[in-house]
Amino acid sequence: MSDMSGASGAPKSLEQRLKAFEGRSAAVAGVGKDPVNRPMIRHWCEAMGDTNPAYLGPDAIAPPTMLQAWTMGGLSGHTGRTEAYDELLALLDEQGCTAVVATDCEQEYFRPLRPGDEITFDSVIESVSDRKTTKLGTGYFVTTRMEVRVGEHLAGTHRFRILKYAPAHRPERKPPPRPVTRPRPVVNRDNAGFWDGVRQHRLLIQRCTACASLRFPWLPGCNACGCPEWDTIEASGEGTVFSYVVLHHPPFPAFAPPYAVALIELAEGVRMISNVVGVPYDKVRIGQPVRLEFQQHDEELVLPAFRAGGEAA
Ligand code: ZN
């Protein structure tokens, strides 16, 4: 106690609180979402490039390394999960250890799993390490140990370790060295006519000469009838916002988030992705009338955009 007086008593109590999680259950009586089955075995072997004949045919066993796969909860989550593990992670979050990285796992195999086996599992918080400093930051290694069973028989164990840590301070990001221009469109022989039109401030829509279907974006043939012959019509420029997203992340150097990217339904019926301008990003609405305009972004680049806000240009 003599070296843990005053304010430095708090870390000691944290260590005790963390150690108290050791031995608590992380999952009780969990049930595998699917029995051991051939389709999952086949997909696993294909993904791993594992051609071992033991995993094929009427006497096939499951690859032992699939052990964890049979216990995974998928998007809908685990059965049997307890609150202890979440409480432990929340306690570490409170200490600033908000980041997590899986560090390693160890498995033991006691009996092979075969198609049809029904899996159950229990998991225990095996250990919480002392505070450690790593290149990633300072935090705690948390190890869980799962026992995977078929009926009464232990098939294997899966020990899984994470580092829950406070990220090490990183140097400030340098500002971008120069203004970045908007990305160039990828122009090819199928869409060159469209971009020629844009340079002339004309928004051209392809029209099939056989069935008169309009199509956008430009394609070499008609989706409706397959005909490769086409001409164009010029869009009137009227449209409405059919749908939109507001981009906050990731940041791209040529764009300043947040900004709205919209799917515009043109009066002619085809839709195109573009920017909505003239209103703040959070005032873009589905059904909003918009009007085409052309924006000169730099010496070479003209792009269509759609202006919301009422009056026609
Ligand atoms: Zn057609």
Short mmCIF file of C-alpha atoms and ligand atoms in Angstrom, two decimals:
data_model
loop_
_atom_site.label_atom_id
_atom_site.label_comp_id
_atom_site.label_asym_id
_atom_site.label_seq_id
_atom_site.Cartn_x
_atom_site.Cartn_y
_atom_site.Cartn_z
CA MET A 1 0.00 0.00 0.00
CA SER A 2 2.85 2.39 0.73
CA ASP A 3 3.55 2.91 -2.96
CA MET A 4 -0.15 3.33 -3.89
CA SER A 5 -1.23 6.32 -1.86
CA GLY A 6 -3.40 9.26 -2.82
CA ALA A 7 -4.72 9.57 -6.34
CA SER A 8 -2.63 6.63 -7.52
CA GLY A 9 -4.97 4.36 -5.53
CA ALA A 10 -7.52 4.56 -8.40
CA PRO A 11 -5.56 2.41 -10.90
CA LYS A 12 -5.21 -0.31 -8.30
CA SER A 13 -8.93 -0.50 -7.83
CA LEU A 14 -9.34 -0.65 -11.60
CA GLU A 15 -7.00 -3.64 -11.75
CA GLN A 16 -9.09 -5.36 -9.11
CA ARG A 17 -12.28 -4.63 -10.97
CA LEU A 18 -10.76 -6.02 -14.15
CA LYS A 19 -9.43 -9.14 -12.45
CA ALA A 20 -12.91 -9.76 -11.02
CA PHE A 21 -14.08 -10.57 -14.56
CA GLU A 22 -11.74 -13.56 -14.78
CA GLY A 23 -13.75 -16.75 -14.63
CA ARG A 24 -17.06 -15.09 -15.48
CA SER A 25 -19.07 -16.50 -18.34
CA ALA A 26 -19.05 -14.74 -21.68
CA ALA A 27 -21.57 -17.16 -23.22
CA VAL A 28 -23.69 -19.90 -21.66
CA ALA A 29 -25.39 -22.72 -23.51
CA GLY A 30 -24.82 -21.15 -26.89
CA VAL A 31 -26.22 -23.12 -29.81
CA GLY A 32 -24.70 -23.24 -33.27
CA LYS A 33 -26.97 -21.57 -35.81
CA ASP A 34 -26.53 -24.46 -38.23
CA PRO A 35 -25.50 -28.04 -37.69
CA VAL A 36 -22.16 -29.01 -39.17
CA ASN A 37 -22.96 -29.21 -42.87
CA ARG A 38 -21.42 -29.94 -46.25
CA PRO A 39 -22.18 -26.61 -47.97
CA MET A 40 -20.33 -24.61 -45.31
CA ILE A 41 -17.47 -27.11 -45.41
CA ARG A 42 -17.28 -26.79 -49.19
CA HIS A 43 -17.27 -22.98 -49.10
CA TRP A 44 -14.59 -23.00 -46.41
CA CYS A 45 -12.36 -25.38 -48.37
CA GLU A 46 -12.78 -23.32 -51.53
CA ALA A 47 -11.91 -20.11 -49.70
CA MET A 48 -8.89 -21.71 -48.06
CA GLY A 49 -7.81 -23.60 -51.14
CA ASP A 50 -7.87 -26.77 -49.01
CA THR A 51 -8.26 -29.87 -51.16
CA ASN A 52 -7.73 -32.44 -48.40
CA PRO A 53 -9.87 -35.50 -49.34
CA ALA A 54 -10.85 -35.95 -45.68
CA TYR A 55 -13.32 -33.10 -46.18
CA LEU A 56 -15.03 -34.74 -49.18
CA GLY A 57 -17.33 -37.66 -49.74
CA PRO A 58 -19.71 -39.66 -47.59
CA ASP A 59 -17.30 -39.99 -44.64
CA ALA A 60 -16.24 -36.35 -44.70
CA ILE A 61 -15.24 -34.55 -41.55
CA ALA A 62 -15.20 -30.79 -41.15
CA PRO A 63 -11.81 -29.06 -41.28
CA PRO A 64 -10.79 -28.73 -37.61
CA THR A 65 -9.93 -25.05 -38.11
CA MET A 66 -13.63 -24.41 -38.86
CA LEU A 67 -14.30 -24.84 -35.14
CA GLN A 68 -15.18 -21.21 -34.57
CA ALA A 69 -17.27 -20.99 -37.73
CA TRP A 70 -19.93 -23.29 -36.22
CA THR A 71 -20.30 -20.97 -33.22
CA MET A 72 -20.52 -17.66 -35.05
CA GLY A 73 -23.66 -15.63 -34.52
CA GLY A 74 -23.73 -13.82 -37.86
CA LEU A 75 -25.53 -10.51 -38.21
CA SER A 76 -28.33 -11.55 -35.88
CA GLY A 77 -25.92 -12.23 -33.02
CA HIS A 78 -25.11 -15.01 -30.63
CA THR A 79 -27.36 -17.03 -28.45
CA GLY A 80 -26.20 -17.47 -24.90
CA ARG A 81 -24.19 -14.29 -24.68
CA THR A 82 -23.92 -12.94 -21.12
CA GLU A 83 -23.60 -9.37 -19.93
CA ALA A 84 -20.21 -9.89 -18.31
CA TYR A 85 -18.19 -9.56 -21.50
CA ASP A 86 -20.06 -6.40 -22.53
CA GLU A 87 -19.58 -4.98 -19.02
CA LEU A 88 -15.87 -5.65 -19.22
CA LEU A 89 -15.56 -3.93 -22.59
CA ALA A 90 -17.63 -1.00 -21.31
CA LEU A 91 -15.35 -0.65 -18.28
CA LEU A 92 -12.33 -0.56 -20.56
CA ASP A 93 -14.07 1.98 -22.78
CA GLU A 94 -14.54 4.18 -19.70
CA GLN A 95 -10.80 4.03 -19.12
CA GLY A 96 -10.17 5.40 -22.60
CA CYS A 97 -9.41 1.98 -24.07
CA THR A 98 -11.90 2.52 -26.84
CA ALA A 99 -10.01 0.76 -29.62
CA VAL A 100 -9.90 -2.97 -30.11
CA VAL A 101 -7.80 -5.33 -32.16
CA ALA A 102 -7.89 -9.11 -32.28
CA THR A 103 -4.38 -10.33 -31.56
CA ASP A 104 -4.39 -14.13 -31.75
CA CYS A 105 -6.32 -17.29 -31.25
CA GLU A 106 -5.42 -20.82 -30.21
CA GLN A 107 -7.49 -23.89 -30.86
CA GLU A 108 -7.39 -27.44 -29.54
CA TYR A 109 -9.16 -30.31 -31.28
CA PHE A 110 -10.40 -33.36 -29.42
CA ARG A 111 -12.74 -35.06 -31.85
CA PRO A 112 -13.68 -34.49 -35.47
CA LEU A 113 -16.94 -32.76 -36.37
CA ARG A 114 -19.11 -34.41 -39.00
CA PRO A 115 -22.06 -33.21 -41.07
CA GLY A 116 -25.18 -33.36 -38.92
CA ASP A 117 -23.41 -32.65 -35.62
CA GLU A 118 -25.29 -30.09 -33.53
CA ILE A 119 -22.95 -27.66 -31.79
CA THR A 120 -23.26 -26.10 -28.36
CA PHE A 121 -20.72 -23.88 -26.69
CA ASP A 122 -19.84 -22.04 -23.52
CA SER A 123 -17.33 -19.28 -23.20
CA VAL A 124 -15.52 -17.88 -20.20
CA ILE A 125 -13.41 -14.77 -19.67
CA GLU A 126 -10.16 -16.56 -18.95
CA SER A 127 -7.89 -13.64 -18.21
CA VAL A 128 -7.52 -9.89 -18.27
CA SER A 129 -3.89 -8.86 -18.44
CA ASP A 130 -2.13 -6.17 -16.51
CA ARG A 131 -1.87 -2.84 -18.26
CA LYS A 132 0.43 -3.21 -21.25
CA THR A 133 1.98 -0.72 -23.59
CA THR A 134 2.19 -1.72 -27.22
CA LYS A 135 2.98 0.11 -30.43
CA LEU A 136 -0.75 0.60 -30.95
CA GLY A 137 -1.27 2.10 -27.53
CA THR A 138 -1.70 1.17 -23.88
CA GLY A 139 -4.40 -1.23 -22.76
CA TYR A 140 -5.36 -4.71 -21.67
CA PHE A 141 -5.33 -8.11 -23.32
CA VAL A 142 -8.62 -9.93 -22.77
CA THR A 143 -8.67 -13.68 -23.39
CA THR A 144 -11.82 -15.74 -23.70
CA ARG A 145 -11.87 -19.51 -23.88
CA MET A 146 -14.73 -21.24 -25.63
CA GLU A 147 -15.56 -24.92 -25.27
CA VAL A 148 -17.31 -26.37 -28.28
CA ARG A 149 -19.37 -29.50 -27.75
CA VAL A 150 -21.42 -32.06 -29.59
CA GLY A 151 -23.85 -33.39 -27.01
CA GLU A 152 -21.74 -34.24 -23.96
CA HIS A 153 -18.51 -34.50 -25.91
CA LEU A 154 -15.93 -31.74 -26.01
CA ALA A 155 -14.98 -31.31 -29.66
CA GLY A 156 -12.48 -28.51 -29.20
CA THR A 157 -11.58 -25.26 -27.52
CA HIS A 158 -11.12 -21.86 -29.03
CA ARG A 159 -9.08 -19.31 -27.12
CA PHE A 160 -9.42 -15.80 -28.49
CA ARG A 161 -7.44 -12.77 -27.41
CA ILE A 162 -8.08 -9.10 -28.05
CA LEU A 163 -6.21 -5.97 -27.08
CA LYS A 164 -8.52 -3.23 -25.82
CA TYR A 165 -6.44 -0.08 -25.85
CA ALA A 166 -6.20 3.68 -25.83
CA PRO A 167 -4.76 4.59 -29.22
CA ALA A 168 -1.29 6.07 -29.05
CA HIS A 169 -1.18 9.73 -29.90
CA ARG A 170 -0.54 10.22 -33.57
CA PRO A 171 1.07 13.27 -35.10
CA GLU A 172 -1.30 15.81 -36.54
CA ARG A 173 -2.26 15.14 -40.08
CA LYS A 174 -0.56 17.43 -42.54
CA PRO A 175 -2.89 19.60 -44.60
CA PRO A 176 -3.23 18.54 -48.22
CA PRO A 177 -0.32 20.00 -50.17
CA ARG A 178 -2.41 21.66 -52.85
CA PRO A 179 -5.98 22.07 -54.00
CA VAL A 180 -7.02 18.89 -55.72
CA THR A 181 -9.10 18.98 -58.86
CA ARG A 182 -12.24 16.94 -59.29
CA PRO A 183 -11.62 13.44 -60.60
CA ARG A 184 -11.83 13.14 -64.37
CA PRO A 185 -14.64 11.09 -65.85
CA VAL A 186 -13.56 7.85 -67.48
CA VAL A 187 -14.36 8.43 -71.11
CA ASN A 188 -14.51 5.44 -73.44
CA ARG A 189 -15.96 4.72 -76.85
CA ASP A 190 -19.31 3.76 -75.34
CA ASN A 191 -19.82 7.05 -73.49
CA ALA A 192 -17.68 9.51 -75.47
CA GLY A 193 -20.79 10.98 -77.10
CA PHE A 194 -22.24 11.80 -73.72
CA TRP A 195 -19.14 13.70 -72.63
CA ASP A 196 -18.97 15.49 -76.00
CA GLY A 197 -22.50 16.67 -75.28
CA VAL A 198 -21.60 17.83 -71.79
CA ARG A 199 -18.77 19.95 -73.15
CA GLN A 200 -21.38 21.63 -75.37
CA HIS A 201 -23.72 22.02 -72.38
CA ARG A 202 -26.12 19.43 -73.74
CA LEU A 203 -27.25 16.44 -71.71
CA LEU A 204 -27.78 13.67 -74.23
CA ILE A 205 -29.81 10.55 -73.55
CA GLN A 206 -29.41 7.50 -75.75
CA ARG A 207 -32.49 6.28 -77.58
CA CYS A 208 -32.83 2.87 -79.19
CA THR A 209 -33.69 3.24 -82.85
CA ALA A 210 -35.56 -0.09 -82.86
CA CYS A 211 -37.84 0.22 -79.82
CA ALA A 212 -37.33 3.87 -78.82
CA SER A 213 -36.37 2.96 -75.24
CA LEU A 214 -34.32 5.67 -73.56
CA ARG A 215 -31.28 4.62 -71.59
CA PHE A 216 -28.86 6.21 -69.20
CA PRO A 217 -26.00 5.81 -68.49
CA TRP A 218 -24.79 5.19 -72.00
CA LEU A 219 -24.44 1.59 -73.10
CA PRO A 220 -23.51 -0.12 -76.37
CA GLY A 221 -26.87 -1.83 -76.73
CA CYS A 222 -30.52 -1.62 -75.75
CA ASN A 223 -31.46 -3.34 -72.51
CA ALA A 224 -35.03 -3.70 -73.70
CA CYS A 225 -34.52 -5.27 -77.13
CA GLY A 226 -30.77 -5.78 -77.57
CA CYS A 227 -30.53 -3.56 -80.62
CA PRO A 228 -27.09 -1.93 -80.99
CA GLU A 229 -28.34 1.02 -83.04
CA TRP A 230 -29.15 4.25 -81.30
CA ASP A 231 -29.51 7.96 -81.58
CA THR A 232 -29.85 10.61 -78.92
CA ILE A 233 -32.32 13.10 -77.57
CA GLU A 234 -31.36 16.14 -75.57
CA ALA A 235 -32.69 16.26 -72.03
CA SER A 236 -34.99 19.19 -71.28
CA GLY A 237 -33.08 19.70 -68.03
CA GLU A 238 -36.11 19.28 -65.78
CA GLY A 239 -35.93 16.62 -63.11
CA THR A 240 -36.70 15.63 -59.55
CA VAL A 241 -34.63 14.13 -56.77
CA PHE A 242 -35.47 10.42 -56.82
CA SER A 243 -33.16 9.55 -53.93
CA TYR A 244 -30.04 10.89 -52.32
CA VAL A 245 -27.33 10.27 -49.76
CA VAL A 246 -25.30 12.76 -47.77
CA LEU A 247 -21.63 11.90 -47.67
CA HIS A 248 -19.79 12.63 -44.45
CA HIS A 249 -17.11 10.01 -44.70
CA PRO A 250 -14.71 9.04 -46.15
CA PRO A 251 -13.30 12.41 -47.16
CA PHE A 252 -12.02 12.68 -50.73
CA PRO A 253 -9.55 15.47 -51.34
CA ALA A 254 -11.54 17.11 -54.13
CA PHE A 255 -14.78 17.21 -52.18
CA ALA A 256 -15.72 19.01 -48.99
CA PRO A 257 -18.04 16.86 -46.90
CA PRO A 258 -20.83 16.83 -46.02
CA TYR A 259 -22.38 17.03 -49.47
CA ALA A 260 -25.39 15.51 -51.15
CA VAL A 261 -25.18 13.01 -53.99
CA ALA A 262 -28.53 12.48 -55.63
CA LEU A 263 -30.17 10.15 -58.06
CA ILE A 264 -32.00 12.56 -60.35
CA GLU A 265 -35.01 11.39 -62.30
CA LEU A 266 -35.06 13.36 -65.51
CA ALA A 267 -38.37 14.46 -67.00
CA GLU A 268 -37.70 11.99 -69.83
CA GLY A 269 -37.79 9.12 -67.30
CA VAL A 270 -34.17 8.04 -67.02
CA ARG A 271 -32.16 8.60 -63.87
CA MET A 272 -28.64 9.83 -63.34
CA ILE A 273 -26.37 10.40 -60.39
CA SER A 274 -25.28 13.96 -59.87
CA ASN A 275 -24.80 16.70 -57.31
CA VAL A 276 -27.61 18.90 -56.07
CA VAL A 277 -26.52 22.51 -55.74
CA GLY A 278 -28.24 25.67 -54.61
CA VAL A 279 -29.47 24.31 -51.28
CA PRO A 280 -27.55 23.12 -48.21
CA TYR A 281 -26.88 19.38 -48.12
CA ASP A 282 -29.49 18.91 -45.38
CA LYS A 283 -32.21 20.61 -47.41
CA VAL A 284 -32.15 18.08 -50.24
CA ARG A 285 -35.41 16.13 -50.34
CA ILE A 286 -36.86 13.26 -52.31
CA GLY A 287 -39.27 14.62 -54.89
CA GLN A 288 -37.59 18.03 -54.95
CA PRO A 289 -37.72 19.66 -58.40
CA VAL A 290 -34.30 20.41 -59.82
CA ARG A 291 -32.99 21.90 -63.00
CA LEU A 292 -29.92 20.99 -64.97
CA GLU A 293 -26.99 23.32 -65.20
CA PHE A 294 -23.42 22.87 -66.29
CA GLN A 295 -20.55 23.73 -64.00
CA GLN A 296 -17.07 24.56 -65.20
CA HIS A 297 -14.87 23.01 -62.52
CA ASP A 298 -11.52 23.85 -64.05
CA GLU A 299 -10.08 24.64 -67.46
CA GLU A 300 -10.96 21.23 -68.87
CA LEU A 301 -13.77 19.87 -66.80
CA VAL A 302 -17.46 20.57 -67.27
CA LEU A 303 -19.92 18.53 -65.24
CA PRO A 304 -23.69 18.49 -65.12
CA ALA A 305 -25.26 19.37 -61.79
CA PHE A 306 -28.82 19.99 -60.67
CA ARG A 307 -29.96 23.15 -58.99
CA ALA A 308 -32.72 23.06 -56.45
CA GLY A 309 -34.44 26.05 -55.03
CA GLY A 310 -37.30 26.98 -57.27
CA GLU A 311 -36.70 29.32 -60.15
CA ALA A 312 -35.45 27.99 -63.43
CA ALA A 313 -32.10 29.15 -64.63
ZN ZN B 1 -34.50 -1.23 -77.99
#
